XYZ file of C-alpha atoms in Angstrom:
745
model
C 142.422 110.422 40.656
C 142.410 108.965 44.186
C 138.635 109.152 44.233
C 138.466 107.256 40.969
C 140.905 104.540 42.009
C 138.379 102.098 43.546
C 136.227 102.202 40.455
C 139.254 101.867 38.234
C 140.596 98.950 40.242
C 137.240 97.146 40.108
C 136.629 97.813 36.422
C 136.322 94.707 34.276
C 136.406 96.476 30.937
C 139.254 95.011 28.935
C 140.076 98.308 27.233
C 140.569 100.313 30.431
C 142.026 97.652 32.711
C 145.737 98.103 31.685
C 145.953 101.907 32.277
C 144.143 101.520 35.572
C 146.611 98.881 36.740
C 149.561 101.010 35.717
C 148.204 104.036 37.562
C 147.527 101.955 40.671
C 151.095 100.592 40.580
C 152.527 104.118 40.367
C 150.449 105.262 43.334
C 151.505 102.307 45.470
C 155.171 103.048 44.799
C 154.804 106.527 46.372
C 154.589 106.298 50.209
C 152.415 109.426 50.540
C 149.862 108.419 47.920
C 149.889 104.860 49.270
C 148.976 106.108 52.771
C 146.249 108.349 51.350
C 144.836 105.395 49.433
C 144.824 103.251 52.600
C 143.043 105.975 54.583
C 140.457 106.430 51.868
C 139.734 102.711 51.641
C 139.345 102.463 55.450
C 136.945 105.428 55.493
C 134.861 103.891 52.729
C 134.761 100.601 54.617
C 133.600 102.354 57.829
C 130.835 104.187 55.984
C 129.706 100.918 54.390
C 129.596 99.166 57.772
C 127.595 102.028 59.324
C 125.119 101.984 56.481
C 124.779 98.200 56.742
C 124.262 98.396 60.528
C 121.655 101.137 60.182
C 119.825 99.111 57.554
C 119.922 95.974 59.706
C 118.640 97.578 62.920
C 116.813 100.827 62.216
C 115.457 102.854 65.096
C 111.832 102.706 66.187
C 110.891 106.149 64.799
C 112.478 105.184 61.494
C 110.568 101.892 61.455
C 107.301 103.719 62.135
C 108.089 106.252 59.443
C 108.973 103.550 56.909
C 105.824 101.561 57.767
C 103.601 104.630 57.467
C 105.253 105.606 54.193
C 104.846 102.092 52.825
C 101.173 101.949 53.830
C 100.411 105.326 52.299
C 102.336 104.379 49.167
C 100.502 101.083 48.855
C 97.146 102.794 49.382
C 97.974 105.329 46.665
C 99.216 102.599 44.363
C 96.108 100.494 44.955
C 93.863 103.494 44.365
C 95.617 104.200 41.088
C 95.341 100.567 40.041
C 91.631 100.550 40.895
C 91.084 103.668 38.792
C 93.054 102.167 35.900
C 91.168 98.877 36.187
C 87.778 100.574 36.208
C 88.808 102.777 33.271
C 90.006 99.725 31.389
C 86.709 97.957 32.006
C 84.697 100.842 30.604
C 87.139 101.377 27.741
C 87.187 97.735 26.676
C 85.134 96.600 23.705
C 81.845 94.788 24.414
C 83.147 91.624 22.807
C 85.656 91.099 25.622
C 82.895 90.821 28.299
C 80.705 87.725 27.970
C 77.455 88.936 29.518
C 75.479 85.674 29.067
C 78.207 83.649 30.743
C 78.445 86.157 33.619
C 74.672 86.118 34.058
C 74.571 82.316 34.107
C 77.413 82.124 36.617
C 75.746 84.728 38.841
C 72.429 82.875 38.779
C 74.099 79.555 39.578
C 76.027 81.100 42.474
C 72.848 82.752 43.737
C 71.042 79.435 43.707
C 73.858 77.796 45.675
C 73.816 80.617 48.203
C 70.039 80.500 48.541
C 69.953 76.719 48.953
C 72.759 76.682 51.503
C 71.303 79.494 53.635
C 67.786 78.027 53.463
C 69.057 74.609 54.486
C 71.048 76.162 57.340
C 68.047 78.004 58.802
C 65.769 74.977 58.346
C 68.123 72.604 60.169
C 68.794 75.178 62.894
C 65.043 75.600 63.439
C 64.720 71.850 63.870
C 67.515 71.954 66.479
C 65.805 74.659 68.597
C 64.132 72.180 71.007
C 67.543 70.724 71.784
C 68.922 74.188 72.588
C 65.889 74.926 74.769
C 66.275 71.711 76.771
C 69.989 72.310 77.231
C 69.300 75.842 78.455
C 66.693 74.636 80.959
C 68.990 71.905 82.273
C 71.799 74.408 82.647
C 69.591 76.723 84.692
C 67.626 74.257 86.815
C 69.495 70.954 86.643
C 70.628 69.027 89.705
C 73.658 66.974 90.608
C 76.409 69.254 89.301
C 77.666 72.714 90.097
C 76.075 75.534 88.074
C 79.292 76.362 86.258
C 79.910 72.751 85.277
C 76.345 72.463 83.987
C 76.829 75.687 82.021
C 80.101 74.491 80.463
C 78.676 71.096 79.548
C 75.519 72.625 78.094
C 77.457 75.179 76.054
C 79.819 72.441 74.820
C 76.944 70.260 73.640
C 75.222 73.300 72.070
C 78.399 74.218 70.172
C 78.682 70.673 68.865
C 75.045 70.785 67.704
C 75.607 74.199 66.134
C 78.702 72.928 64.317
C 76.750 69.927 63.061
C 74.050 72.265 61.731
C 76.696 74.274 59.861
C 78.278 71.070 58.558
C 74.915 69.752 57.299
C 74.227 73.032 55.536
C 77.736 72.960 54.036
C 77.299 69.406 52.779
C 73.839 70.230 51.416
C 75.216 73.262 49.609
C 77.967 71.143 48.069
C 75.403 68.608 46.880
C 73.232 71.343 45.354
C 76.233 72.985 43.672
C 77.518 69.667 42.342
C 74.348 67.954 41.125
C 71.597 70.561 40.808
C 73.336 73.691 39.532
C 75.598 74.009 36.506
C 77.234 70.978 35.043
C 76.240 67.818 36.911
C 79.018 66.155 38.846
C 81.317 69.202 38.936
C 81.794 71.807 41.675
C 82.510 75.211 40.235
C 85.185 77.480 41.681
C 82.623 80.146 42.489
C 80.484 77.753 44.541
C 83.547 76.351 46.240
C 84.665 79.849 47.306
C 81.288 80.619 48.803
C 80.871 77.253 50.555
C 84.327 77.400 52.121
C 83.684 80.947 53.270
C 80.277 79.886 54.601
C 81.829 77.055 56.641
C 84.508 79.264 58.205
C 82.264 82.248 58.879
C 79.367 80.282 60.348
C 81.702 78.355 62.623
C 83.074 81.681 63.836
C 79.524 82.906 64.406
C 78.807 79.717 66.359
C 81.776 80.509 68.578
C 80.392 84.015 69.078
C 76.974 82.571 69.930
C 78.696 80.496 72.575
C 79.605 83.762 74.325
C 76.511 85.837 73.480
C 73.584 83.426 73.276
C 70.770 85.986 73.190
C 67.842 83.541 72.997
C 68.998 80.977 75.542
C 69.884 82.209 79.010
C 71.456 78.919 80.066
C 73.796 78.735 77.045
C 75.482 82.123 77.529
C 78.996 81.982 78.941
C 79.282 85.693 79.637
C 77.134 86.931 82.552
C 75.312 89.737 80.714
C 71.683 90.585 80.030
C 69.817 89.183 77.013
C 69.475 92.611 75.350
C 73.213 93.280 75.637
C 73.996 89.786 74.399
C 71.746 90.298 71.341
C 73.400 93.641 70.563
C 76.974 92.366 70.708
C 76.113 89.134 68.914
C 74.478 91.041 66.074
C 77.340 93.537 65.815
C 80.130 90.924 65.789
C 78.193 88.726 63.342
C 77.863 91.641 60.935
C 81.553 92.438 61.223
C 82.564 88.817 60.618
C 80.146 88.448 57.694
C 81.226 91.705 56.042
C 84.920 90.967 56.345
C 84.750 87.233 55.708
C 82.487 87.104 52.672
C 84.103 90.205 51.260
C 87.676 88.922 51.450
C 86.981 85.226 50.867
C 84.330 85.482 48.114
C 84.079 88.915 46.522
C 87.788 89.663 46.225
C 88.758 86.273 44.664
C 85.884 86.525 42.182
C 86.890 90.054 41.179
C 90.500 88.917 40.831
C 89.460 86.027 38.604
C 86.824 87.665 36.414
C 87.655 91.356 36.372
C 91.104 92.505 37.493
C 93.575 91.571 40.260
C 94.258 95.236 40.883
C 90.561 95.918 41.264
C 90.207 92.957 43.615
C 93.094 94.164 45.762
C 91.568 97.628 45.923
C 88.160 96.241 46.883
C 89.792 94.165 49.633
C 91.450 97.290 51.000
C 88.156 99.190 50.918
C 86.445 96.305 52.743
C 89.043 96.338 55.505
C 88.866 100.120 55.847
C 85.072 99.977 55.988
C 85.168 97.227 58.605
C 87.689 99.234 60.618
C 85.542 102.380 60.537
C 82.453 100.377 61.503
C 84.261 98.684 64.401
C 85.734 101.953 65.708
C 82.339 103.631 65.562
C 80.700 100.819 67.553
C 83.498 100.829 70.153
C 83.307 104.580 70.691
C 79.506 104.479 70.826
C 79.525 101.846 73.585
C 82.538 103.077 75.536
C 80.612 104.483 78.506
C 77.976 101.782 78.443
C 80.471 98.954 78.792
C 82.510 100.957 81.307
C 79.483 101.316 83.594
C 78.694 97.606 83.268
C 82.247 96.639 84.185
C 82.269 99.021 87.150
C 78.995 97.503 88.355
C 80.518 94.048 88.060
C 83.600 95.226 89.956
C 81.384 96.507 92.768
C 79.943 93.001 93.201
C 83.367 91.354 93.394
C 84.636 90.441 96.867
C 88.334 90.054 96.042
C 90.304 93.296 95.978
C 92.607 92.240 93.121
C 89.704 91.309 90.844
C 87.850 94.507 91.709
C 90.845 96.719 90.904
C 91.542 94.815 87.664
C 87.936 95.194 86.476
C 87.905 98.892 87.336
C 91.150 99.417 85.420
C 89.862 97.427 82.446
C 86.617 99.431 82.505
C 88.592 102.619 81.913
C 90.867 101.221 79.188
C 88.859 98.573 77.329
C 88.137 100.840 74.374
C 91.858 101.538 74.002
C 92.581 97.815 73.722
C 89.746 97.411 71.193
C 90.950 100.334 69.071
C 94.527 99.045 69.216
C 93.334 95.590 68.137
C 91.363 96.829 65.117
C 94.153 99.208 64.141
C 96.676 96.382 64.274
C 94.419 94.196 62.130
C 94.107 96.960 59.535
C 97.858 97.582 59.472
C 98.639 93.878 59.106
C 96.113 93.548 56.316
C 97.601 96.464 54.436
C 101.252 95.525 54.987
C 100.905 91.739 54.670
C 97.861 91.170 52.440
C 98.862 87.630 51.479
C 98.868 86.129 55.005
C 97.339 88.826 57.243
C 93.834 87.385 57.412
C 94.828 83.822 58.451
C 97.324 85.197 60.990
C 94.804 87.589 62.528
C 92.105 84.914 62.528
C 94.177 82.286 64.313
C 95.707 84.825 66.726
C 92.242 86.120 67.631
C 90.889 82.618 68.145
C 93.845 81.687 70.344
C 93.381 84.881 72.370
C 89.669 84.283 72.880
C 90.256 80.635 73.737
C 92.984 81.467 76.267
C 90.940 84.205 77.952
C 87.795 82.088 77.978
C 89.534 79.012 79.392
C 91.269 81.128 82.019
C 87.987 82.712 83.085
C 86.222 79.343 83.224
C 88.992 77.694 85.250
C 89.114 80.640 87.647
C 85.331 80.654 88.041
C 85.261 76.898 88.519
C 87.892 77.119 91.237
C 85.946 79.939 92.880
C 82.717 77.956 92.909
C 84.459 74.762 94.004
C 86.818 75.919 96.757
C 86.499 79.693 96.782
C 83.297 79.897 98.776
C 83.290 79.416 102.528
C 84.013 75.818 103.442
C 81.565 74.264 105.887
C 82.360 70.997 107.599
C 79.881 68.572 109.077
C 78.674 69.080 112.621
C 80.473 65.976 113.831
C 83.786 66.993 112.265
C 83.357 70.547 113.530
C 82.766 69.179 117.014
C 85.867 67.002 116.870
C 88.115 69.595 115.202
C 86.730 73.023 116.118
C 89.554 75.031 114.497
C 89.830 73.111 111.225
C 87.027 74.968 109.445
C 88.434 78.405 110.302
C 91.913 77.284 109.283
C 90.707 75.959 105.926
C 88.782 79.164 105.231
C 91.961 81.091 105.922
C 94.362 79.014 103.806
C 92.240 78.064 100.791
C 91.424 81.656 99.641
C 95.125 82.542 99.773
C 96.001 79.488 97.699
C 93.207 80.420 95.277
C 94.686 83.890 94.835
C 98.060 82.377 93.961
C 96.449 79.999 91.462
C 94.579 82.901 89.871
C 97.824 84.827 89.476
C 99.406 81.803 87.794
C 96.386 81.460 85.484
C 96.639 85.151 84.589
C 100.354 84.816 83.812
C 99.729 81.768 81.601
C 96.910 83.541 79.740
C 99.093 86.599 79.127
C 101.942 84.444 77.806
C 99.586 82.506 75.500
C 98.111 85.741 74.139
C 101.555 87.242 73.529
C 102.650 84.031 71.841
C 99.551 84.041 69.626
C 100.375 87.503 68.310
C 104.074 86.773 67.827
C 105.353 89.005 70.632
C 106.559 86.030 72.682
C 107.453 82.500 71.658
C 105.945 80.407 74.434
C 107.018 77.067 72.974
C 110.638 78.119 72.519
C 110.739 79.638 75.998
C 109.414 76.481 77.593
C 111.821 74.355 75.536
C 114.734 76.462 76.776
C 116.612 75.593 79.940
C 115.522 78.779 81.694
C 111.845 78.148 80.933
C 111.880 74.538 82.064
C 113.820 75.491 85.191
C 111.411 78.288 86.117
C 108.325 76.131 85.591
C 109.851 73.225 87.483
C 110.879 75.418 90.403
C 107.468 77.038 90.529
C 105.708 73.675 90.627
C 108.140 72.387 93.259
C 107.644 75.427 95.488
C 103.880 75.133 95.203
C 104.000 71.425 96.094
C 106.306 72.113 99.064
C 104.041 74.843 100.408
C 100.963 72.669 99.906
C 102.573 69.745 101.741
C 103.713 72.017 104.572
C 100.222 73.483 104.930
C 98.679 69.999 104.893
C 101.143 68.740 107.530
C 100.458 71.743 109.750
C 96.687 71.389 109.440
C 96.890 67.655 110.148
C 99.123 67.906 113.210
C 97.379 70.996 114.590
C 94.007 69.296 114.138
C 95.324 66.190 115.903
C 96.492 68.313 118.842
C 93.125 70.069 118.976
C 91.422 66.675 118.868
C 93.424 65.591 121.903
C 92.630 68.844 123.709
C 88.909 68.616 122.948
C 87.171 67.098 126.023
C 84.322 65.752 123.866
C 86.465 63.696 121.516
C 89.945 63.372 122.978
C 89.219 60.804 125.655
C 87.768 63.080 128.308
C 88.884 66.337 129.797
C 92.664 66.592 129.328
C 94.799 67.270 132.336
C 96.391 70.639 132.844
C 99.803 69.162 132.103
C 98.527 67.685 128.849
C 97.039 71.006 127.810
C 100.255 72.859 128.600
C 102.563 70.402 126.862
C 100.379 70.091 123.770
C 100.105 73.864 123.480
C 103.879 74.233 123.755
C 104.349 71.411 121.254
C 102.013 73.119 118.793
C 103.983 76.389 119.027
C 107.299 74.577 118.652
C 105.895 72.619 115.706
C 104.798 75.824 113.968
C 108.250 77.398 114.382
C 110.070 74.268 113.216
C 107.755 73.772 110.229
C 108.056 77.389 109.092
C 111.846 77.266 109.394
C 112.192 73.976 107.513
C 109.772 75.049 104.791
C 111.590 78.346 104.279
C 114.944 76.562 104.028
C 113.622 73.974 101.549
C 111.978 76.649 99.390
C 115.161 78.740 99.334
C 117.189 75.690 98.380
C 114.676 74.776 95.673
C 114.800 78.181 93.986
C 118.594 77.981 93.826
C 119.755 79.887 96.893
C 122.642 78.293 98.766
C 121.378 77.886 102.311
C 124.756 76.738 103.677
C 125.947 80.300 104.432
C 122.504 81.089 105.858
C 122.716 78.154 108.256
C 126.268 79.078 109.256
C 125.253 82.709 109.698
C 122.274 81.664 111.777
C 124.587 79.631 114.005
C 126.965 82.534 114.503
C 124.060 84.890 115.093
C 122.541 82.480 117.599
C 125.865 82.276 119.439
C 126.132 86.060 119.557
C 122.557 86.363 120.774
C 123.254 83.692 123.394
C 126.180 85.676 124.805
C 124.264 88.934 124.677
C 121.043 87.633 126.196
C 122.038 85.409 129.078
C 118.859 86.322 130.920
C 116.784 85.034 128.015
C 118.765 81.812 127.908
C 118.272 81.428 131.653
C 114.541 81.985 131.193
C 114.342 79.267 128.553
C 116.481 76.731 130.416
C 114.578 77.245 133.667
C 111.285 77.025 131.772
C 112.342 73.715 130.201
C 113.120 72.200 133.596
C 109.903 73.553 135.086
C 107.948 71.846 132.317
C 109.916 68.623 132.640
C 109.301 68.547 136.401
C 105.621 69.427 135.898
C 105.872 72.228 138.438
C 102.916 74.151 137.061
C 100.311 74.007 134.330
C 97.776 76.315 132.807
C 94.902 76.862 135.226
C 96.863 76.080 138.390
C 96.779 78.408 141.386
C 100.419 79.109 142.145
C 102.728 81.436 143.981
C 105.683 82.452 141.823
C 108.026 85.338 142.457
C 105.915 86.524 145.391
C 102.733 86.670 143.274
C 99.788 84.373 143.871
C 97.140 83.757 141.247
C 95.938 81.556 138.400
C 98.449 80.612 135.688
C 96.641 81.734 132.517
C 99.439 81.551 129.962
C 102.530 79.394 130.104
C 105.337 79.649 127.581
C 108.873 78.368 127.481
C 110.162 81.683 128.842
C 107.571 83.074 131.242
C 104.260 82.499 132.996
C 101.250 84.837 133.013
C 99.419 85.034 136.344
C 96.047 86.615 137.084
C 95.790 87.505 140.778
C 92.685 87.809 142.961
C 92.139 91.467 142.056
C 92.266 90.692 138.332
C 95.727 92.104 137.709
C 97.711 90.199 135.088
C 101.392 89.562 135.876
C 104.104 88.181 133.592
C 106.860 86.504 135.587
C 110.005 85.395 133.704
C 111.356 82.053 134.837
C 114.780 83.495 135.535
C 113.304 85.280 138.566
C 111.617 82.137 139.914
C 113.305 80.544 142.909
C 110.324 78.669 144.325
C 107.096 77.470 142.777
C 104.179 76.953 145.172
C 101.403 75.007 143.514
C 98.049 74.730 145.300
C 96.631 72.294 142.745
C 98.621 69.086 143.107
C 96.870 65.778 143.933
C 94.894 67.070 146.975
C 94.570 70.045 149.310
C 93.624 70.815 152.930
C 91.429 73.384 154.494
C 93.065 74.230 157.814
C 90.748 75.973 160.250
C 91.407 77.348 163.719
C 88.363 78.148 165.870
C 88.470 79.834 169.286
C 85.987 79.323 172.127
C 85.652 81.074 175.453
C 87.542 79.753 178.462
C 84.348 78.921 180.274
C 83.085 76.698 177.431
C 83.548 72.927 177.306
C 86.172 71.836 174.795
C 84.485 68.484 174.197
C 81.192 70.192 173.379
C 82.989 72.506 170.987
C 84.669 69.561 169.203
C 81.292 67.838 169.013
C 79.843 70.947 167.375
C 82.727 71.011 164.873
C 82.074 67.369 163.963
C 78.379 68.084 163.514
C 79.230 70.981 161.199
C 81.421 68.619 159.112
C 78.640 66.054 158.912
C 76.309 68.774 157.641
C 78.965 69.661 155.052
C 79.135 66.052 153.877
C 75.393 66.100 153.265
C 75.664 69.175 151.055
C 75.197 68.215 147.359
C 77.550 70.923 146.190
C 80.521 70.038 148.383
C 80.238 66.393 149.351
C 82.120 65.279 146.237
C 85.042 67.510 147.140
C 85.723 65.856 150.508
C 88.312 63.085 150.411
C 88.611 62.024 154.086
C 86.765 62.469 157.444
C 87.355 65.523 159.555
C 90.780 65.571 161.156
C 90.700 67.287 164.615
C 94.128 68.211 165.884
C 92.768 69.412 169.245
C 93.649 72.467 171.311
C 96.667 74.170 169.810
C 96.782 77.326 171.893
C 95.463 78.955 175.072
C 95.252 82.482 173.744
C 94.588 85.687 175.643
C 90.834 85.477 175.321
C 90.123 82.136 173.653
C 90.924 78.472 173.535
C 91.938 77.638 169.917
C 91.038 74.309 168.327
C 92.509 73.271 164.926
C 90.794 71.057 162.359
C 91.821 69.975 158.864
C 89.671 68.882 155.899
C 91.214 67.031 152.945
C 89.693 68.125 149.619
C 90.218 67.770 145.927
C 92.884 70.163 144.571
C 91.641 73.685 144.062
C 88.484 73.215 146.150
C 89.987 73.925 149.566
C 88.873 77.562 149.503
C 85.261 76.831 148.605
C 85.064 74.017 151.155
C 86.608 76.250 153.829
C 84.076 79.000 153.243
C 81.168 76.569 153.446
C 82.565 74.914 156.595
C 83.126 78.239 158.366
C 79.478 79.088 157.822
C 78.335 75.787 159.294
C 80.696 76.117 162.290
C 79.206 79.488 163.179
C 75.680 78.102 162.925
C 76.403 75.022 165.064
C 78.339 76.884 167.752
C 75.530 79.409 168.063
C 72.979 76.600 168.279
C 75.003 74.918 171.063
C 75.343 78.185 172.973
C 79.117 78.095 172.720
C 80.655 81.552 172.733
C 83.098 82.482 170.058
C 85.058 85.157 171.932
C 86.485 88.307 170.546
C 89.226 90.476 172.088
C 87.778 92.224 175.262
C 88.749 93.388 178.765
C 87.103 92.198 182.046
C 87.015 94.475 185.143
C 87.356 92.905 188.632
C 86.413 94.616 191.924
C 88.680 92.580 194.158
C 88.541 88.952 195.140
C 87.055 87.125 198.138
C 88.904 84.617 200.274
C 87.759 81.793 198.052
C 89.310 83.492 195.040
C 86.024 84.517 193.480
C 85.717 87.767 191.603
C 82.168 89.100 191.635
C 81.120 91.085 188.579
C 80.096 94.719 188.689
C 76.592 95.390 190.036
C 74.676 96.404 186.956
C 71.494 97.018 188.953
C 73.074 99.922 190.825
C 73.970 101.573 187.548
C 70.418 101.094 186.293
C 68.932 102.610 189.494
C 71.202 105.607 189.272
C 70.175 106.090 185.628
C 66.527 106.081 186.621
C 67.075 108.635 189.391
C 68.964 110.962 187.051
C 66.222 110.668 184.455
C 63.464 111.378 187.067
C 65.308 114.398 188.458
C 65.774 115.880 184.997
C 62.087 115.485 184.049
C 60.417 116.085 187.493
C 58.207 113.082 186.850
C 57.330 109.977 188.759
C 60.251 107.552 188.805
C 58.071 104.760 187.470
C 56.927 106.881 184.554
C 60.480 108.011 183.898
C 61.596 104.392 183.939
C 58.997 103.503 181.338
C 59.861 106.398 179.086
C 63.607 105.848 179.368
C 63.551 102.080 179.038
C 64.860 102.031 175.482
C 67.715 104.356 176.355
C 68.604 102.247 179.423
C 68.677 99.111 177.404
C 70.957 100.839 174.889
C 73.214 102.051 177.695
C 73.283 98.553 179.205
C 74.269 97.080 175.832
C 77.044 99.610 175.531
C 78.156 98.821 179.064
C 78.122 95.077 178.494
C 80.083 95.547 175.312
C 82.706 97.586 177.064
C 83.056 95.173 179.964
């Protein structure tokens, strides 16, 4: 009775309503039965909600199962209807089928078809010279880039092709209206064919835009003529079979024979087209894969090469999925499947084609290596390399954006993503706006950096910057360029983070705290930087100067805000931090001196020696290599020391900075030559032996002749020869001994 209560309570039968109400009242009076009734009603409500929820959002396997079951059921139903329709046609009496009228209608339709097709081929043959000229201009024209010529030529060719189709369509309408059937009226049969002809031939014209087999310069896809002819023929057959079948045959069968038969024929046409398409895809799977791999091997960009290789392996899967989806949509949504698939396919092809053309145009315009003029390259030597480094990276980003836009348009065309609604939403507008803003910020930052860096390089270039820049100018401009790069990167990063919605206030505060902590923990680094700043302000050293810093002498090759790199005479490279610098000795400031000290023997005349030094300086002034390095006449300080074995005379030569060593070497050579020419002895450390002194204070030298005579006697005694002969034979040895003796004394 409890199970029957809901039905009894909801019954509207007048005869049974009173007993049901009485029974319900009795149950509600009893607490136990009332609670049971409440529990039962709540359980029924829960089951109803679960069933409603499951019906509203079924699971994916259930959806697939229901779709498959519906397709199979519809196919079986259509097959049964086709069989019934065919049986009904054969079972019908002959009086119901008007054969003369059918024959007349078929002849009239055939005449319209023949006239339209003949007019189409005749007009297209007349337009061949135009296509030929456009193809030649696209291949060999001048004044525009090849891709722009190709796009313009293909655009004009498509317009001409569309005009040819339109003329044939208009001619067919005129023939159908005034030459066939009743004059002045357009029959439904002719109208079906002409409309189908217009749509299908325009689609074929779009296909010819991609696969122009006869005209090399009107083919958008870079494939061979044989391949273009194959794919053009195959796609044209598929479009003609499907289009004329669904837009002409099926409506005529529906109108003149049976709607069920027409629906069945439409299904058979779609299945036949699907089988034909799948067979062609599988037959050309390896062929197209090899062609795509070959194209990938010719691509220079890694991303494009990987994408083409991946597409080469999976293209047939995408094609099979596309044709399968078209078949399923046609079978499940026969009333609007064909227009939906047609427009979605056209939008997909248009998006992919436009994306490829824009990407190729950008590649041909700015993707190849940028070459500046010789004059600009001479003025800004690093600008060309910098442009060739930045522009390809920007092109990669633009290509990624183009790819994302194409994917979104394709998904929107097939209903998987609503691009218009997404862009109209706040999130879509915000994302697009932020993306554009970030791109503009990065572009401006790159332009500012290239402009300022090029200006600095222009100032550093001796050919264009107003002469050879000074060492200080080179050092300061180099430091300014590094500081500019750091500041620009930091500011750009902060602006980009703020633009994409990140609060940079905590980042700035954290950077301040971190900088304070680093400052306390790296006092040596801070000392390096502070000392380096003051060294640069005081112009203590510059790149290229010969300096002594931290006990190391050499050429300053690299100067930063923290340290200096020095290359010493032996080629060793030293890095000296500024915190360890107490004194900077710079040998390259304003002018320099060569200080020379030359010793002469005590017996030589000092005035003659000074005269010889002046003559050596005059010879130096006549030297083409060194005369421009001398700033003042020779400065002779005079005798500065009476040394143990020499009288020392000091001279000083004022030279241009950095040339004191070269001038000193050249002057030393000339001093030696002039002193030798004047017979002035340049002494060396030696010891003189004295054999007593006479009353006048004279010290006679040792008697060398006695030593020579004794040497001769010893030589004659050892050889038992005549002393004269022995003297002749031993002369070289005696001379050698005398030289040794003179050297020792």
